[in-house]
Coordinates of C-alpha atoms and ligand atoms in Angstrom, one line a residue:
Chain K
M1 CA 0.0 0.0 0.0
N2 CA 1.2 3.5 -0.8
T3 CA 0.6 6.4 1.4
S4 CA 1.8 10.0 1.3
A5 CA 4.5 11.4 3.5
N6 CA 1.9 12.5 6.0
G7 CA 1.3 8.8 6.8
T8 CA 4.1 9.4 9.3
D9 CA 1.9 11.7 11.4
T10 CA 2.4 10.6 15.0
A11 CA -1.1 11.4 16.1
T12 CA -3.4 9.6 13.6
N13 CA -4.2 6.0 12.7
T14 CA -3.2 4.4 9.4
A15 CA -5.1 1.9 7.4
T16 CA -3.0 -0.9 8.8
G17 CA -2.8 -0.1 12.4
T18 CA -2.4 2.4 15.2
V19 CA 0.4 4.9 15.0
S20 CA 2.3 4.0 18.1
F21 CA 5.8 5.3 17.3
C22 CA 7.4 8.4 15.9
G23 CA 8.6 7.7 12.3
L24 CA 11.7 9.9 12.8
C25 CA 13.1 8.9 16.3
G26 CA 11.2 5.6 16.8
E27 CA 10.1 6.6 20.3
P28 CA 6.5 6.0 21.5
A29 CA 4.2 8.5 19.9
A30 CA 1.5 8.8 22.5
Q31 CA 0.8 8.2 26.2
D32 CA -1.2 5.0 25.5
A33 CA 1.7 3.3 23.7
Q34 CA 2.9 0.8 26.3
V35 CA 4.6 -2.0 24.6
V36 CA 7.5 -2.0 22.1
Q37 CA 8.2 -5.5 20.7
G38 CA 7.6 -7.1 24.1
D39 CA 9.4 -4.5 26.2
T40 CA 7.5 -2.3 28.6
V41 CA 8.1 1.4 27.9
T42 CA 8.8 3.4 31.1
E43 CA 7.8 7.0 31.7
S44 CA 11.4 8.1 31.3
E45 CA 11.6 6.6 27.8
R46 CA 8.5 8.4 26.7
P47 CA 9.5 11.6 24.8
T48 CA 7.8 14.9 25.5
S49 CA 5.4 16.2 22.9
D50 CA 7.9 19.0 22.3
A51 CA 10.4 16.4 21.2
H52 CA 8.0 15.0 18.6
Q53 CA 7.2 18.5 17.4
S54 CA 10.8 18.9 16.4
C55 CA 10.6 15.4 14.8
Q56 CA 7.7 16.5 12.7
Q57 CA 9.6 19.6 11.6
R58 CA 12.6 17.4 10.7
L59 CA 10.5 15.1 8.7
A60 CA 10.3 17.9 6.1
M61 CA 14.0 17.4 5.7
E62 CA 14.4 13.7 6.0
P63 CA 12.4 10.6 5.3
P64 CA 11.0 8.5 8.2
R65 CA 13.3 5.7 9.4
Y66 CA 11.0 3.8 11.8
C67 CA 7.7 2.1 11.1
V68 CA 5.0 4.0 13.0
T69 CA 3.1 0.8 13.8
C70 CA 5.8 -1.6 14.9
R71 CA 9.0 0.5 15.3
R72 CA 11.0 -1.7 13.0
R73 CA 13.7 0.2 11.0
M74 CA 12.4 0.6 7.5
K75 CA 14.2 0.1 4.2
V76 CA 14.5 3.7 2.9
Q77 CA 15.5 4.7 -0.6
V78 CA 16.1 8.3 -1.4
T79 CA 16.2 9.5 -5.0
P80 CA 16.8 13.0 -6.2
L81 CA 13.1 13.7 -6.6
G82 CA 11.5 11.4 -4.1
W83 CA 11.8 8.6 -1.5
T84 CA 10.3 5.4 -0.3
A85 CA 10.2 3.8 3.1
E86 CA 9.1 0.2 3.6
C87 CA 8.5 -1.9 6.7
S88 CA 8.8 -5.6 6.2
R89 CA 5.5 -6.1 8.0
H90 CA 3.5 -3.0 7.3
E91 CA 3.0 -0.2 4.8
R92 CA 5.2 1.3 2.2
L93 CA 5.4 5.1 2.3
T94 CA 6.3 7.2 -0.7
S95 CA 6.9 10.8 -1.5
Chain P
M1 CA 23.8 38.8 -12.3
T2 CA 25.6 41.2 -14.6
T3 CA 28.3 42.4 -12.3
Q4 CA 31.5 43.3 -14.2
P5 CA 34.9 42.6 -12.7
N6 CA 36.6 45.7 -11.5
P7 CA 40.2 45.1 -10.4
R8 CA 40.7 48.8 -9.5
R9 CA 37.9 48.9 -6.9
T10 CA 39.3 49.7 -3.4
S11 CA 38.5 48.1 -0.1
T12 CA 38.9 49.0 3.6
Y13 CA 40.0 45.5 4.2
P14 CA 43.6 44.9 2.9
I15 CA 43.1 41.2 2.3
L16 CA 40.1 42.0 0.0
E17 CA 42.2 44.5 -1.8
T18 CA 44.9 41.9 -2.3
A19 CA 42.4 39.3 -3.4
R20 CA 40.9 41.6 -6.0
Q21 CA 44.3 41.9 -7.7
Q22 CA 45.7 38.5 -7.1
V23 CA 42.6 36.3 -7.7
L24 CA 40.3 38.4 -9.8
A25 CA 42.8 40.1 -12.1
N26 CA 45.6 37.5 -12.1
G27 CA 43.6 34.3 -11.6
E28 CA 45.9 33.1 -8.8
G29 CA 44.2 31.6 -5.7
L30 CA 44.9 32.8 -2.2
N31 CA 47.3 30.9 -0.1
E32 CA 46.6 29.3 3.3
S33 CA 47.4 32.4 5.5
Q34 CA 45.5 34.7 3.2
L35 CA 42.5 32.3 3.4
L36 CA 42.6 32.5 7.1
E37 CA 42.4 36.3 6.9
I38 CA 39.2 35.9 4.8
L39 CA 37.7 33.4 7.3
E40 CA 38.5 35.9 10.1
L41 CA 36.9 38.9 8.4
P42 CA 34.3 40.7 10.6
D43 CA 30.6 40.3 9.9
E44 CA 30.4 43.7 8.2
A45 CA 32.9 42.6 5.6
I46 CA 31.0 39.4 4.5
P47 CA 28.9 41.1 1.8
E48 CA 32.1 42.6 0.2
A49 CA 33.9 39.3 0.4
L50 CA 30.9 37.5 -1.2
Q51 CA 30.7 40.2 -3.9
L52 CA 34.3 39.7 -4.8
A53 CA 34.0 35.9 -4.8
H54 CA 31.0 36.3 -7.2
E55 CA 33.1 38.5 -9.5
V56 CA 35.9 35.9 -9.5
R57 CA 33.4 33.2 -10.3
L58 CA 32.0 35.2 -13.2
E59 CA 35.4 36.1 -14.5
H60 CA 37.0 32.7 -14.3
C61 CA 34.1 30.2 -14.6
G62 CA 31.4 32.2 -16.4
E63 CA 27.7 32.7 -15.5
D64 CA 26.5 29.1 -16.0
V65 CA 25.4 27.0 -13.0
E66 CA 26.0 23.2 -13.1
V67 CA 23.2 21.1 -11.9
E68 CA 23.7 17.6 -10.6
G69 CA 21.5 14.8 -9.0
I70 CA 23.0 12.2 -6.7
I71 CA 21.8 8.8 -5.8
S72 CA 22.8 6.0 -3.5
I73 CA 23.1 2.6 -5.2
K74 CA 24.1 1.0 -1.9
T75 CA 23.1 2.6 1.3
G76 CA 24.3 2.0 4.9
G77 CA 26.4 -0.8 6.3
C78 CA 29.7 0.8 5.5
P79 CA 32.7 -0.7 7.4
E80 CA 34.4 2.8 7.7
D81 CA 34.0 5.1 10.7
C82 CA 33.7 8.6 9.3
H83 CA 32.3 10.3 12.4
F84 CA 29.8 12.4 10.5
C85 CA 28.2 9.6 8.5
S86 CA 24.9 7.9 9.2
Q87 CA 25.8 5.2 6.7
S88 CA 28.7 3.7 8.8
G89 CA 27.8 0.3 10.0
L90 CA 29.8 0.9 13.2
F91 CA 27.4 3.4 14.7
D92 CA 23.9 3.0 16.1
S93 CA 22.3 4.9 13.2
P94 CA 18.7 4.4 12.1
V95 CA 19.8 4.1 8.5
R96 CA 19.3 0.5 7.3
G97 CA 21.5 -1.2 4.6
V98 CA 19.7 -1.3 1.2
W99 CA 20.5 -1.7 -2.5
L100 CA 18.7 0.2 -5.2
D101 CA 17.8 -1.9 -8.3
I102 CA 18.9 -0.8 -11.8
P103 CA 15.4 0.0 -13.2
E104 CA 14.9 2.4 -10.2
L105 CA 18.3 3.9 -10.9
V106 CA 17.6 4.5 -14.6
K107 CA 14.2 6.0 -13.7
A108 CA 16.0 8.4 -11.3
A109 CA 18.5 9.3 -14.0
K110 CA 15.7 10.2 -16.3
E111 CA 13.9 12.3 -13.7
T112 CA 17.2 14.1 -12.9
A113 CA 17.9 14.8 -16.6
A114 CA 14.4 16.3 -16.9
T115 CA 15.3 19.0 -14.4
G116 CA 18.0 20.2 -16.7
A117 CA 20.8 18.5 -14.7
T118 CA 23.9 17.5 -16.7
E119 CA 25.4 15.3 -14.0
F120 CA 24.1 12.1 -12.3
C121 CA 26.4 10.8 -9.6
I122 CA 26.0 7.2 -8.4
V123 CA 27.2 6.7 -4.9
A124 CA 27.9 3.6 -2.7
A125 CA 28.6 3.4 1.0
V126 CA 31.7 1.3 0.9
R127 CA 35.4 1.4 1.7
G128 CA 36.0 0.6 -1.9
P129 CA 34.0 -1.4 -4.5
D130 CA 34.1 -5.2 -4.7
I131 CA 33.4 -7.2 -7.9
K132 CA 29.7 -7.3 -7.2
L133 CA 29.5 -3.6 -7.0
M134 CA 31.7 -3.0 -10.0
N135 CA 29.5 -5.3 -12.1
Q136 CA 26.4 -3.5 -10.9
I137 CA 28.0 -0.1 -11.8
K138 CA 28.9 -1.3 -15.3
F139 CA 25.4 -2.6 -15.9
A140 CA 23.9 0.7 -14.5
I141 CA 26.2 2.8 -16.7
D142 CA 25.3 0.8 -19.8
R143 CA 21.6 1.1 -19.1
I144 CA 21.7 4.8 -18.3
K145 CA 23.8 5.6 -21.4
Q146 CA 21.3 3.7 -23.6
E147 CA 18.3 5.6 -22.2
V148 CA 19.4 9.0 -20.8
D149 CA 21.4 11.9 -22.1
I150 CA 23.4 12.8 -18.9
N151 CA 27.0 12.6 -17.7
I152 CA 27.7 9.9 -15.3
A153 CA 29.8 10.4 -12.2
C154 CA 30.6 7.8 -9.5
S155 CA 31.6 7.8 -5.8
L156 CA 32.5 4.4 -4.7
G157 CA 35.2 5.0 -2.1
M158 CA 38.9 4.1 -2.5
L159 CA 39.9 2.5 -5.8
T160 CA 42.6 0.2 -7.0
Q161 CA 44.4 1.2 -10.2
R162 CA 42.5 -1.5 -12.1
Q163 CA 39.2 -0.1 -10.9
V164 CA 40.2 3.4 -11.9
D165 CA 41.0 2.2 -15.4
Q166 CA 37.8 0.2 -15.6
L167 CA 35.6 3.2 -14.6
A168 CA 37.4 5.5 -17.1
E169 CA 36.9 2.9 -19.8
W170 CA 33.2 2.5 -19.1
G171 CA 32.7 6.3 -19.6
V172 CA 32.6 7.6 -16.1
H173 CA 33.5 11.2 -16.7
R174 CA 33.9 12.4 -13.1
Y175 CA 34.8 10.6 -9.9
N176 CA 34.0 11.9 -6.4
H177 CA 36.3 11.3 -3.5
N178 CA 36.3 13.9 -0.8
L179 CA 39.1 15.0 1.5
E180 CA 36.3 16.0 3.9
T181 CA 38.6 17.9 6.3
A182 CA 42.1 19.3 6.8
R183 CA 44.9 16.8 7.0
S184 CA 45.6 17.9 10.6
Y185 CA 42.0 17.2 11.7
F186 CA 41.4 14.1 9.7
P187 CA 42.4 11.6 12.4
E188 CA 39.8 13.2 14.7
V189 CA 37.1 12.3 12.2
V190 CA 38.2 9.1 10.5
T191 CA 40.3 6.3 12.0
T192 CA 39.7 3.4 9.6
H193 CA 41.6 4.9 6.7
S194 CA 44.1 7.7 6.2
Y195 CA 44.2 11.0 4.5
E196 CA 47.0 9.7 2.3
E197 CA 44.8 6.8 1.1
R198 CA 42.2 9.4 0.1
L199 CA 44.8 11.4 -1.8
E200 CA 46.1 8.3 -3.5
T201 CA 42.6 7.6 -5.1
C202 CA 42.2 11.3 -6.0
N203 CA 45.6 11.3 -7.8
M204 CA 44.9 8.0 -9.7
V205 CA 41.5 9.4 -10.9
K206 CA 43.2 12.5 -12.3
A207 CA 46.0 10.6 -13.9
A208 CA 43.4 8.3 -15.7
G209 CA 41.8 11.4 -17.3
M210 CA 38.6 11.5 -15.3
E211 CA 37.5 14.7 -13.7
L212 CA 38.1 14.8 -10.0
C213 CA 35.3 15.9 -7.7
C214 CA 36.9 16.3 -4.3
G215 CA 34.8 17.9 -1.5
A216 CA 34.8 19.3 1.9
L217 CA 32.6 18.9 5.0
I218 CA 32.9 21.9 7.3
G219 CA 31.4 22.5 10.7
M220 CA 32.8 19.3 12.3
G221 CA 34.6 21.1 15.1
E222 CA 37.7 22.0 13.0
T223 CA 39.3 25.4 13.8
T224 CA 39.2 28.3 11.5
A225 CA 42.8 27.7 10.7
Q226 CA 42.0 24.1 9.8
R227 CA 39.3 25.4 7.5
A228 CA 41.9 27.5 5.7
E229 CA 44.2 24.5 5.6
L230 CA 41.5 22.4 4.0
A231 CA 40.8 25.0 1.3
S232 CA 44.5 25.3 0.6
Q233 CA 45.0 21.5 0.4
L234 CA 42.0 21.1 -1.9
A235 CA 43.4 23.9 -4.1
A236 CA 46.7 22.0 -4.3
L237 CA 44.9 19.0 -5.7
E238 CA 43.4 21.1 -8.5
P239 CA 40.1 19.2 -8.6
H240 CA 37.6 20.0 -11.4
E241 CA 34.8 20.3 -8.7
V242 CA 34.6 20.9 -5.0
P243 CA 31.3 20.0 -3.3
L244 CA 31.0 22.1 -0.2
N245 CA 29.0 20.3 2.6
F246 CA 28.0 21.7 6.0
L247 CA 27.6 19.3 8.8
N248 CA 24.1 18.0 9.4
P249 CA 24.6 16.2 12.7
R250 CA 23.1 12.7 12.3
P251 CA 21.6 10.8 15.2
G252 CA 23.7 7.9 16.4
T253 CA 27.0 9.3 15.0
P254 CA 29.9 10.6 17.1
L255 CA 29.1 14.1 15.8
E256 CA 25.4 14.0 16.6
N257 CA 25.8 16.7 19.3
Q258 CA 28.2 18.9 17.3
G259 CA 25.5 21.6 16.6
I260 CA 24.8 23.4 13.4
M261 CA 27.5 25.6 11.9
D262 CA 26.9 29.4 12.1
G263 CA 25.5 30.7 8.8
K264 CA 27.9 33.7 8.7
D265 CA 30.9 31.3 9.1
A266 CA 29.4 29.3 6.2
L267 CA 29.3 32.4 4.0
R268 CA 32.9 33.3 4.9
A269 CA 33.9 29.7 3.9
I270 CA 32.1 30.0 0.6
A271 CA 33.9 33.2 -0.2
A272 CA 37.2 31.7 0.9
F273 CA 36.9 28.5 -1.1
R274 CA 36.1 30.5 -4.2
L275 CA 39.1 32.8 -3.6
A276 CA 41.3 29.7 -3.1
M277 CA 40.1 28.1 -6.3
P278 CA 39.0 30.7 -8.9
R279 CA 38.4 28.2 -11.7
T280 CA 36.9 25.2 -9.9
V281 CA 33.2 24.2 -10.0
L282 CA 32.2 25.0 -6.4
R283 CA 29.0 23.1 -5.6
Y284 CA 26.5 23.6 -2.8
A285 CA 26.1 20.1 -1.3
G286 CA 24.6 18.7 1.9
G287 CA 23.6 20.7 4.9
R288 CA 23.0 24.1 3.4
E289 CA 19.3 24.0 4.1
L290 CA 20.0 23.8 7.8
T291 CA 23.1 26.1 8.0
L292 CA 22.0 28.8 5.5
G293 CA 18.3 28.5 4.9
D294 CA 16.7 30.2 1.9
L295 CA 18.3 33.6 2.3
G296 CA 21.8 32.1 2.7
T297 CA 21.3 29.8 -0.3
R298 CA 20.8 32.9 -2.4
E299 CA 23.7 34.8 -0.9
G300 CA 26.0 31.8 -1.6
L301 CA 24.9 31.7 -5.2
M302 CA 25.8 35.4 -5.4
G303 CA 29.0 34.7 -3.6
G304 CA 31.1 32.2 -5.5
I305 CA 28.9 29.1 -5.7
N306 CA 28.4 27.9 -9.3
A307 CA 26.8 24.5 -9.0
V308 CA 24.0 22.8 -7.0
I309 CA 22.8 19.4 -6.1
V310 CA 19.2 19.3 -7.2
G311 CA 16.6 17.8 -4.9
N312 CA 17.5 15.2 -2.3
Y313 CA 20.8 14.0 -1.0
L314 CA 21.7 10.3 -0.2
T315 CA 19.9 9.9 3.1
T316 CA 18.3 13.3 3.7
L317 CA 16.1 15.6 1.7
G318 CA 17.1 18.8 0.0
R319 CA 15.1 21.8 -1.0
P320 CA 12.4 21.0 -3.6
A321 CA 14.1 20.9 -7.0
D322 CA 11.7 23.6 -8.3
A323 CA 12.8 26.0 -5.5
D324 CA 16.4 25.9 -6.6
L325 CA 15.6 25.9 -10.3
N326 CA 13.3 28.9 -9.9
L327 CA 15.9 30.7 -7.9
L328 CA 18.4 30.3 -10.7
V329 CA 15.9 31.8 -13.1
E330 CA 15.3 34.7 -10.7
L331 CA 19.0 35.3 -10.4
N332 CA 19.3 35.1 -14.2
M333 CA 21.8 32.3 -13.9
P334 CA 21.6 29.9 -16.9
I335 CA 21.9 26.2 -16.2
K336 CA 25.0 24.7 -17.9
E337 CA 24.1 22.7 -20.9
L338 CA 25.3 19.1 -21.6
Q339 CA 27.5 19.9 -24.6
K340 CA 29.4 22.6 -22.6
S341 CA 30.1 20.1 -19.8
L342 CA 31.6 17.4 -22.0
Ligands
SF4_401 S1 33.4 5.8 3.6 FE1 31.7 7.0 3.0 S2 29.8 5.8 3.4 FE2 31.5 4.9 4.6 S3 31.4 5.9 6.6 FE3 32.8 7.1 5.4 S4 31.6 8.7 4.4 FE4 30.2 7.1 5.2
ZN402 ZN1 10.1 11.6 17.5
ZN403 ZN1 6.0 -2.1 10.7

């Protein structure tokens, strides 16, 4: 499935699952994200919303690296006029 | 963009007065100590230094701007430890190893050519190419040459003499291998290979008749004197092109907390590099969006820069291609055509 770059939004759901992680830094996206591949996320690991605001700004200048659903590192290809980012389990993002 | 060279104009800054005569009129680049004076000019002198650098560029290179697209054929997993690089496999970087297939590469070459670009540089994150990569490169070059009218450049790390000869034979017209930083600072930034090894590849490339593209990455914590040293060491190599990168600190790399270089220092560096190398293609490369923003991008193009990378970089995104191409139109700077670059 192809989605646009705004599929990396940390605050919305995608067609394939809840957005649990930030596409840029890979940290949990929201307060209700409790589990990361079997590990419990502690309060100290949870980034502040300010941190993710800067991630959102940075996503204008770099492609996402983490799947927002499962936090796997994605295969990212950057070309002069676009990019794709693909999770082995979830969606393929393009721009 | 119709400024005419004026060797008789006077300046309140002696080094600019000297540069006007030595570089603009005589075509002789500044030496290391003179470059340091440029890099230490006060803020008020920056516009004058950029204006002079612009006049030097017009006089010795002409008004054309060379446009290039770059692409990674093999991303990530590099065994080297360049401390700025998110593609080193030795750091905890979010960049995953991935290969680009040839149809995608050809498609990207076509899209790049459609922007008016004359250069398409294929890059691999490797210490040097192995047989598999060389075979991929040969196949890619053949396919691109069949389908796209564009010059092909490569950047594949350190080469053997045989590999240099093969690339030249296959029609690679320019090879990129950066010095990155001053010789005196290099061991702080890279420990898995030496400055001398880099120089060796650069010299073999030139001897084989390929154009040498040899760049700099500034803002890595080097001193101003080391920046002057770097410009002077690059000038001594006489590369056809110098891509000028500004550090974009990458997560997980040893330089992730380095901070972004001051924009005024970046503008001083642009002027200095042009005054060191009056005839070289001086290209805006990575990091300018962060360091200089839109206004600084314009100032650099009016201050000695005469080439741009269009669109995205290898792992990060650049300004939209249209933004740069429209800016060139606005500045009345024609894009270099293919026949002029052959
Ligand atoms: S050799 Fe190139 S790809 Fe490898 S770490 Fe150094 S800069 Fe990065
Ligand atoms: Zn984030
Ligand atoms: Zn996933």
